Coordinates of C-alpha atoms in Angstrom, one line a residue:
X247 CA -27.8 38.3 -19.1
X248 CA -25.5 36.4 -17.0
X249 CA -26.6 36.0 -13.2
X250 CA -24.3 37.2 -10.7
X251 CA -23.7 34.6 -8.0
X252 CA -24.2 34.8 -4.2
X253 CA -21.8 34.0 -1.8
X254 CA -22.4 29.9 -1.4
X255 CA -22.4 29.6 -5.2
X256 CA -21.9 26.0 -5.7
X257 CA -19.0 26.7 -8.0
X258 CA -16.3 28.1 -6.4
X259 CA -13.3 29.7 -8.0
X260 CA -10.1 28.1 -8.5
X261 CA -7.3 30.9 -7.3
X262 CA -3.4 31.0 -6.8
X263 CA -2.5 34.2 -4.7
X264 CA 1.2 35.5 -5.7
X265 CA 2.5 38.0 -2.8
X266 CA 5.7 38.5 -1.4
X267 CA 4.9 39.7 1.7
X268 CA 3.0 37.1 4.3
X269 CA 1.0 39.3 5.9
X270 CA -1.0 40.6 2.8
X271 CA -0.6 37.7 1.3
X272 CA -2.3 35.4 4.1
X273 CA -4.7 38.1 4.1
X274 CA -6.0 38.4 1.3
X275 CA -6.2 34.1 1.3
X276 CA -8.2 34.7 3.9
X277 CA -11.0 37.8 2.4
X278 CA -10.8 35.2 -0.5
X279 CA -11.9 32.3 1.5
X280 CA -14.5 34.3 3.6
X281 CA -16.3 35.0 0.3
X282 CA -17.4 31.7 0.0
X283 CA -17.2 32.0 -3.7
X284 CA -13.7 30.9 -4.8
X285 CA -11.0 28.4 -2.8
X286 CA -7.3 29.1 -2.7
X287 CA -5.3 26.4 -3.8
X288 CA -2.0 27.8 -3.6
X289 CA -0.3 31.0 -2.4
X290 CA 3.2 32.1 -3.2
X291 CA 6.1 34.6 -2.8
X292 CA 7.5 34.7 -6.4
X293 CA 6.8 34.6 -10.0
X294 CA 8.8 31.7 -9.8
X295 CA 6.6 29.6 -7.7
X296 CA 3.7 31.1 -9.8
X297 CA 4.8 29.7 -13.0
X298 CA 6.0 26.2 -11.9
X299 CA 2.0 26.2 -10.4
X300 CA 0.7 27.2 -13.9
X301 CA 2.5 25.1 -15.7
X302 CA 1.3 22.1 -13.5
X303 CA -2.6 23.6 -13.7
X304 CA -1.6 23.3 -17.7
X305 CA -1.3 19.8 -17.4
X306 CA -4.8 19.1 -15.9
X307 CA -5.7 20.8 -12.5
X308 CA -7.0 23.8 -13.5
X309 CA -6.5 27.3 -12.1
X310 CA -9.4 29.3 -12.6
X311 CA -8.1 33.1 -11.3
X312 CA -4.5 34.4 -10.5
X313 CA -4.6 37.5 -7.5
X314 CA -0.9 38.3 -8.0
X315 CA 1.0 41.9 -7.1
X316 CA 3.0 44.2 -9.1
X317 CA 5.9 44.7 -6.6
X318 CA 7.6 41.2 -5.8
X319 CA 10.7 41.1 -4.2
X320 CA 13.6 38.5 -5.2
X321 CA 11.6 38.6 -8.7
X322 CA 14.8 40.0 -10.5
X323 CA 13.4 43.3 -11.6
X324 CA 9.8 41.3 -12.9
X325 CA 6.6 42.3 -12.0
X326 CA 3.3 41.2 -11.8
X327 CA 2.4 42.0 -15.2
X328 CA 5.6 40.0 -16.5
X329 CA 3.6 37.4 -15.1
X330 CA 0.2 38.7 -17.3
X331 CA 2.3 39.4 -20.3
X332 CA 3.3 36.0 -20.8
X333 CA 0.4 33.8 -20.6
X334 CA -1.4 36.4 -22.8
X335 CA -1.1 33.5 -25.4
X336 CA -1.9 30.3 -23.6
X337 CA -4.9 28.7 -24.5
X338 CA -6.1 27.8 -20.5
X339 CA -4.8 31.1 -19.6
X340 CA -6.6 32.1 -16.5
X341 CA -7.8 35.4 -15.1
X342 CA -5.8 37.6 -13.8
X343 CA -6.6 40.2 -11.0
X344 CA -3.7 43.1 -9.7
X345 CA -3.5 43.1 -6.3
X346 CA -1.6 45.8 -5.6
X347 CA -0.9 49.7 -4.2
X348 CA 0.2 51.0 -7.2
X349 CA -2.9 52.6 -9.3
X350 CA -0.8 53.8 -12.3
X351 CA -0.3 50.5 -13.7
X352 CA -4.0 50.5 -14.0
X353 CA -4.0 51.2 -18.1
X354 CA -1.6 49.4 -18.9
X355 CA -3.3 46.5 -16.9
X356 CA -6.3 46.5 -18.8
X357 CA -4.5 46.7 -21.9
X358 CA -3.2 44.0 -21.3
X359 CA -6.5 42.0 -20.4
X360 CA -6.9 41.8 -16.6
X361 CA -9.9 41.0 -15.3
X362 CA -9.8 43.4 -12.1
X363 CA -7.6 46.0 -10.6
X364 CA -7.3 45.6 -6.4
X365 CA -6.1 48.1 -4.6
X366 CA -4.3 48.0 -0.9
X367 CA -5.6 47.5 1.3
X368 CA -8.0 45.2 0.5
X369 CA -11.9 44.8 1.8
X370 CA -14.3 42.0 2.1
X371 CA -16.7 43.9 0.1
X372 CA -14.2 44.9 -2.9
X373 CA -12.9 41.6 -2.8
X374 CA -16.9 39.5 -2.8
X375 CA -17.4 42.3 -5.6
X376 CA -14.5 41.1 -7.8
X377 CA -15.2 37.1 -7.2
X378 CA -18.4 38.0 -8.8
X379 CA -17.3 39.7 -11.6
X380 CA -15.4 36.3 -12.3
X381 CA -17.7 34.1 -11.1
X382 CA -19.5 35.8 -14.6
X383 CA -16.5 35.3 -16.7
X384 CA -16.2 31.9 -15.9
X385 CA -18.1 29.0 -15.5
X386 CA -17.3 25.7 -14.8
X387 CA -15.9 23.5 -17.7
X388 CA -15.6 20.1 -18.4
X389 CA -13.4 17.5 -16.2
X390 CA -9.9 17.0 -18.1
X391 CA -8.0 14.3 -17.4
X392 CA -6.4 14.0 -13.9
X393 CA -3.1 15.5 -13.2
X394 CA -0.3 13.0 -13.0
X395 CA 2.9 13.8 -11.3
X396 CA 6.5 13.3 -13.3
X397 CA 9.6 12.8 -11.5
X398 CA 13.1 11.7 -12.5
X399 CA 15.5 8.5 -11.2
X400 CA 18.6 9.1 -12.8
X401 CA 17.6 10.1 -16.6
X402 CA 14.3 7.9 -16.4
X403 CA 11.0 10.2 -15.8
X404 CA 8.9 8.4 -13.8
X405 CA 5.0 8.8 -14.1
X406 CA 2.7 8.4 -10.9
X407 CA -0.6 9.1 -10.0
X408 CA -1.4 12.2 -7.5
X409 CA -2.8 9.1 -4.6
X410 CA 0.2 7.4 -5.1
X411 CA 2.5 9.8 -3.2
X412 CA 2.9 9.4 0.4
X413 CA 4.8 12.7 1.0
X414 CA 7.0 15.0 -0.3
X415 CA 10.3 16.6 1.2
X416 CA 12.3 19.5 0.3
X417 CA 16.1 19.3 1.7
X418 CA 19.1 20.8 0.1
X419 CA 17.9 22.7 -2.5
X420 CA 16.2 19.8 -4.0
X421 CA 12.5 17.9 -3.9
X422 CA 11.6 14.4 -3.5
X423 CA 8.7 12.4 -3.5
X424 CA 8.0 9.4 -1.3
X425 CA 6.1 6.6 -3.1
X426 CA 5.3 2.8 -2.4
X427 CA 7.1 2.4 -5.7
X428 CA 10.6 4.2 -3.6
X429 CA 12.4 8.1 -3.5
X430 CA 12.1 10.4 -6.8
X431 CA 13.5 13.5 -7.5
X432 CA 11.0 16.8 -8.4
X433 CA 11.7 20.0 -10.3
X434 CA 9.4 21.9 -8.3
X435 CA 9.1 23.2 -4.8
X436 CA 6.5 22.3 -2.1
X437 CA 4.6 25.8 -2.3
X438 CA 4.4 25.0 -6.1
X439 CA 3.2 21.6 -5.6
X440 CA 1.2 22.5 -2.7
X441 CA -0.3 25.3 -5.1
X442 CA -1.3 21.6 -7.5
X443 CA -2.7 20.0 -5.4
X444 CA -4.8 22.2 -3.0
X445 CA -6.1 20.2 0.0
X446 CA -5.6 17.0 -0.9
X447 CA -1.8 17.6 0.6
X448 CA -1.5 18.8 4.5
X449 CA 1.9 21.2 5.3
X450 CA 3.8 19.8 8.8
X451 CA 6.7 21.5 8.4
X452 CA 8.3 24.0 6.3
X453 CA 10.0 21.2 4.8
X454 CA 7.6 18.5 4.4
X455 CA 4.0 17.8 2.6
X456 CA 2.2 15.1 3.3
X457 CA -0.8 13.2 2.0
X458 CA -3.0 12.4 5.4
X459 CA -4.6 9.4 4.5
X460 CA -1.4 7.3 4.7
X461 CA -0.3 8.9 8.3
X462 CA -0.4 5.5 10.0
X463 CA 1.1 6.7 13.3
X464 CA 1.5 10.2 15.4
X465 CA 4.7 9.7 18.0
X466 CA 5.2 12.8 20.8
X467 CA 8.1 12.2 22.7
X468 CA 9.4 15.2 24.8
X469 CA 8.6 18.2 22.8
X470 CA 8.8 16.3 19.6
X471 CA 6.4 15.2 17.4
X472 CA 6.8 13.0 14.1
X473 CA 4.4 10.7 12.2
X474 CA 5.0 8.0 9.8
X475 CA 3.5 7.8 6.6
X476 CA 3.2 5.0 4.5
X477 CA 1.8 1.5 4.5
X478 CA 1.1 -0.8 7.3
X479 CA 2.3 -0.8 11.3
X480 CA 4.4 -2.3 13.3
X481 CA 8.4 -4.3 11.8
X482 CA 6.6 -4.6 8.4
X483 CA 5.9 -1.0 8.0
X484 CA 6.6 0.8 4.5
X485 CA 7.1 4.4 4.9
X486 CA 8.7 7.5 5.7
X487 CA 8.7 8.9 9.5
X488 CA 8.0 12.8 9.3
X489 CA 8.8 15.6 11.7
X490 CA 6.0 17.8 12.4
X491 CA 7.0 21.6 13.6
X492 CA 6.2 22.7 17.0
X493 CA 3.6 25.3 15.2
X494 CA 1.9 22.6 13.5
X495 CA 1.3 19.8 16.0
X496 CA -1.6 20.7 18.0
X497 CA -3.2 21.4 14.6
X498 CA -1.9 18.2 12.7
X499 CA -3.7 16.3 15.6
X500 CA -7.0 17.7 15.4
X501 CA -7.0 17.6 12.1
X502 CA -6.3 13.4 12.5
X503 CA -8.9 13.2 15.2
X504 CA -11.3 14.9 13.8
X505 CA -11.9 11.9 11.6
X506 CA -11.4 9.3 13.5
X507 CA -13.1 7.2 16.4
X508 CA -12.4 5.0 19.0
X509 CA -9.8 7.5 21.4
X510 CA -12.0 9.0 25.0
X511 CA -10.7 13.0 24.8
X512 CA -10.7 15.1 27.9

C-alpha cells in the first residue's frame, strides 16, 4: 500500500494554479503553499496563460498538478475542463484538480479523469487532504533534460540556456528577453514564463521579470527605484536598467539584502 505523506514530505508537488479572479486565486496559492507539500510555480488568469505554461513544462520543467476553475472569464466561452479535455492525450499530462463552486460538473469531471473535485471556498484541511491524495499518485521521476528557452531575431530562433537570461520585459503587446548575447523576441507572456520557471525569476513590476543574481545595482532617487541587471559596474557595464514598482521595492530590497554582507542596517 502506498504511504500517505506528511506535510514536510521531502517531495513537494509541482502546481500551476489557473483562476481568474486574484483573490481566490492568491488564496488558494497560499493554502497550497501552507501545506508544505507541493510549491506553486505559476498562477494564472486564463487558459491561455495555462497552456503556453504546459507546453513549456512539455519541453522539460515539469508540472506535476494543475488546480484550475471551471468559470474563467475572457476564456471565450472555455472552461476549465476544455482545459482537462485536451491534454487527456499527452503523454506528461499532469493531474488535474477542479477548483471551483460549481458541484454539477462533478461527473462529468471524473469522467473525464480528474484527480480531485475542490469546492469554494476552500480549507487548509480539504486542500492538505487533496495534496496527499497526489502526493500518492505521483512520485518523483527521473531529471529530463533542462529546459532551454527559444526566442526569435527576425526569422532565426535563437536557443539559450534558462541562466543565460538577465530579464525579461513585456511592452506593447510583445515579450523580450535580455541576454549577454543582446534583445530577442518571446511568444509567451511573463505570467507564462514566470509559471516556467518558478523561483528562479523575481517579479518587479507588472512589466518586468528578472533573474536576481545579475542585479548588479539598486538606484532610489525620489520615490523611484530601478536596478540594473546585467554584467559588470561602472562605464563598462552590460545590461539593462529596470524599474521596480512602488509595491515591490521595499520587498525587492530585502530580498537583495537578505543575501548579502557588508551594509550596517538600522
Amino acid at each position: 500500500m502506498n504511504e500517505i505523506p506528511a506535510a514536510g514530505d521531502s517531495y513537494r508537488l509541482r502546481a500551476l494554479v489557473v483562476e481568474d479572479e486574484w483573490p481566490a486565486r492568491n488564496y488558494l496559492v497560499e493554502l497550497i503553499e501552507a501545506s508544505q507539500l507541493a510549491e506553486v510555480v505559476g498562477a494564472v488568469a486564463s487558459l491561455a496563460e495555462a497552456r503556453q505554461a504546459l507546453q513549456l513544462a512539455a519541453g522539460g520543467l515539469e508540472i506535476d498538478a494543475v488546480f484550475v476553475d471551471i468559470a474563467l472569464g475572457g476564456s471565450d466561452d472555455e472552461t476549465g475542463l476544455d482545459l482537462v479535455r485536451t491534454s487527456v492525450h499527452h503523454a506528461r499530462r499532469p493531474m488535474f484538480v477542479l477548483a471551483t463552486a460549481f458541484k454539477e460538473h462533478a461527473i462529468e469531471a471524473f469522467e473525464l479523469g480528474v484527480d480531485d473535485y475542490l469546492l469554494k471556498p476552500f480549507t487548509q484541511e480539504r486542500v492538505d487532504q487533496c495534496l496527499r491524495r497526489l502526493h500518492v499518485r505521483k512520485r518523483p521521476s527521473p531529471p529530463s533534460s533542462p529546459l532551454r528557452i527559444v526566442a526569435r531575431r527576425g526569422k532565426s530562433l535563437v536557443f539559450l540556456e534558462p541562466n543565460e537570461a538577465w530579464a525579461f520585459e513585456a511592452a506593447d503587446r510583445l515579450t523580450s528577453v535580455h541576454t549577454p548575447h543582446g534583445t530577442f523576441d518571446l511568444d509567451l507572456s511573463l505570467s507564462s514564463i514566470e509559471a516556467s520557471f518558478g523561483r528562479a525569476l523575481t517579479r518587479v513590476h507588472r512589466n518586468w521579470l528578472v533573474n536576481a543574481a545579475y542585479i548588479k545595482e539598486l538606484e532610489r532617487e525620489g520615490g523611484e527605484t530601478r536596478i540594473f541587471v546585467g554584467l559588470g559596474i561602472g562605464p563598462e557595464r552590460r545590461g539593462v536598467s529596470v524599474p521596480v514598482s512602488r509595491d515591490r521595492a521595499q520587498s525587492v530590497r530585502e530580498m537583495l539584502l537578505a543575501s548579502a554582507t557588508g551594509l550596517r542596517r538600522a
